[in-house]
C-alpha angles and dihedrals in degrees: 000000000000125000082257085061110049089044084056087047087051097051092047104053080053127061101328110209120253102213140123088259111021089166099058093054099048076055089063099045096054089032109243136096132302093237084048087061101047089042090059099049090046087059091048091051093049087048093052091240092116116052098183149298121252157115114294116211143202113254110202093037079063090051101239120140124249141198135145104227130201120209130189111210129175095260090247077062114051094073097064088035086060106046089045095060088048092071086064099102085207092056114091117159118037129164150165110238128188125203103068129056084259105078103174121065126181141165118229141192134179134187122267096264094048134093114242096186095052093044087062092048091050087051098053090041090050092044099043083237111183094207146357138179129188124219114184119188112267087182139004125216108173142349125179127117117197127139128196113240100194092052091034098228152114109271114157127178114236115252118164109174096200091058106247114163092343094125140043094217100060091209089068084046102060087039089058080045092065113106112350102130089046120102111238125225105260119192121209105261081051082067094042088057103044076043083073109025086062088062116107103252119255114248095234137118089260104025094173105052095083087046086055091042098053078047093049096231139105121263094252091065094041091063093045084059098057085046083049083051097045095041085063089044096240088123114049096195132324094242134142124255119228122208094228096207090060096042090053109271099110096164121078127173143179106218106193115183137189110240130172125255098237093047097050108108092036095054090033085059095046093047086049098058089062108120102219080046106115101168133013120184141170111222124166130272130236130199091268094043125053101168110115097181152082137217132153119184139172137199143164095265131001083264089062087045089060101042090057091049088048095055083047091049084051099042100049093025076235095153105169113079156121149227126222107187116208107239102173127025096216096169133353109164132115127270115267110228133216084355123151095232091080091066092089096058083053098109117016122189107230105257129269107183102044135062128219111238 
């Protein structure tokens, strides 16, 4: 990659423009052609250093069920676990990690009318899991990956859908706050329309125009749709997905930390103004496992991993904690919403073979 490129990656992990032709306008903006554009992230693509472009929603405002799980697995059987919960369309990030007993991690969602406890249990009962433990979010404090190419770092704006710490005037803040676990009343032709923006973008000169097609509508309504999205805060912003390995930040941790009751929400917000911080959550704890929150980080080395967890030490005084380094990318892609693949997880049978942690 070329300085061109890194600058590209930068503006479209940002605000990706919504118009009839997005790529001619980036063009503008770096000074070069639209075909040049559309080359380059061809190239990209073809690299794997571009995942996709595409809208990124809110889960749980579209009343899907979350949690992150943690399964434990005999190492000659992580790699087909794991191949086998990928198959799950509600399942996005997935990795093996190494640092704890459990040594696969993965994020789930499932649609409104489904079970997500039993999903889980059907999982660990298809995969011969030997254990396996959920941890849903009690509370978000940031989410925003981004990573700048140029400096090669992680540099992540700070979102934070439940409102902490989003607003000076803490009225405005608790107001923000309202609602943003609750799932929001969606119409069909709300569902018709996530159904496309989902969609990776097409690398042409008018990429929409087949979205608003399949719609029947024009563009310009397509895109009043996705303000309509983002104004009730279902879509949290249209932007492209990097795969980080390939972009140069090889390295990816966990980082979980013990952190007292009374001092949650203070140290949450300050983790969460880190920089190479991408995503900070609070999840419960268990006897074995003390850690209450969150962080995931990534850098360029390991090195760069721990220096990242030092300054966060430093800056929250949080000493007990613990690294789980990422060893195998197994899935990173986006849910799929309001999709038919999720029919044969309907209904799971409670598991016989695993165990919950």
């Amino acid at each position: 990659m070329d300085l061109t490129d890194r600058k590209l990656l930068n503006l479209i992990q940002g605000s990706f423009p919504l118009v009839d032709q997005p790529y001619l306008e980036l063009g503008e903006e770096l000074g070069i052609t639209e075909d040049e554009i559309i080359k380059r992230l061809s190239e990209l693509k073809r690299q794997n250093v571009l995942r996709q472009i595409s809208a990124i929603f809110d889960t749980r405002r579209l009343g899907y069920k979350t949690t992150l799980v943690a399964m434990a697995f005999e190492p000659e059987q992580l790699n087909n676990g794991a191949l086998e919960i990928n198959k799950h369309p509600g399942v996005s990030h997935n990795y093996a990690r190494e640092g704890s007993y459990f040594n696969l991690w993965f994020t789930l969602a499932v649609p409104p009318d489904h079970d997500l406890e039993g999903t889980v249990d059907r999982m660990g009962q298809d995969t011969q899991a030997l254990s396996y433990r959920m941890m849903p979010t009690i509370r978000f404090f940031k989410i925003g990956v981004n990573f700048d190419m140029v400096k090669e770092k992680g540099s992540s704006f700070n979102y934070n859908p439940d409102g902490n710490g989003s607003a000076k005037d803490q009225d405005a803040a608790k107001e923000a706050a309202k609602g943003w676990n609750q799932a929001q009343e969606l119409s069909e032709l709300d569902k018709v329309s996530i159904r496309e923006l989902q969609e990776d973008l097409a690398l042409l000169p008018r990429p929409f125009d087949a979205m608003a097609t399949t719609l029947g509508i024009d563009t310009q309504e397509l895109f009043q749709r996705a303000a309509n999205f983002q104004e009730r805060r279902l879509m949290r912003r249209f932007s492209a997905v990097l795969h980080h390995r390939r972009s140069g930040l090889r390295a990816n941790a966990m980082i979980v930390w013990q952190v007292p009751p009374e001092r949650s929400e203070e140290v949450g917000l300050t983790m969460a103004s880190h920089p190479a911080v991408t995503h900070c959550y609070e999840r419960p704890t268990f006897p074995d496992w003390p850690y209450t929150h969150f962080t995931m980080v990534h850098a360029t080395s390991t090195d760069g991993c721990e220096e990242i967890e030092r300054e966060i030490a430093e800056s929250t005084g949080i000493t007990e904690r613990r690294l789980l380094y990422s060893t195998r990318e197994y899935k990173k892609t986006r849910v799929q919403y309001f999709v038919d693949d999720y029919d044969r997880y309907r209904d799971p049978q409670p598991a016989e073979n695993a165990a919950r942690g």
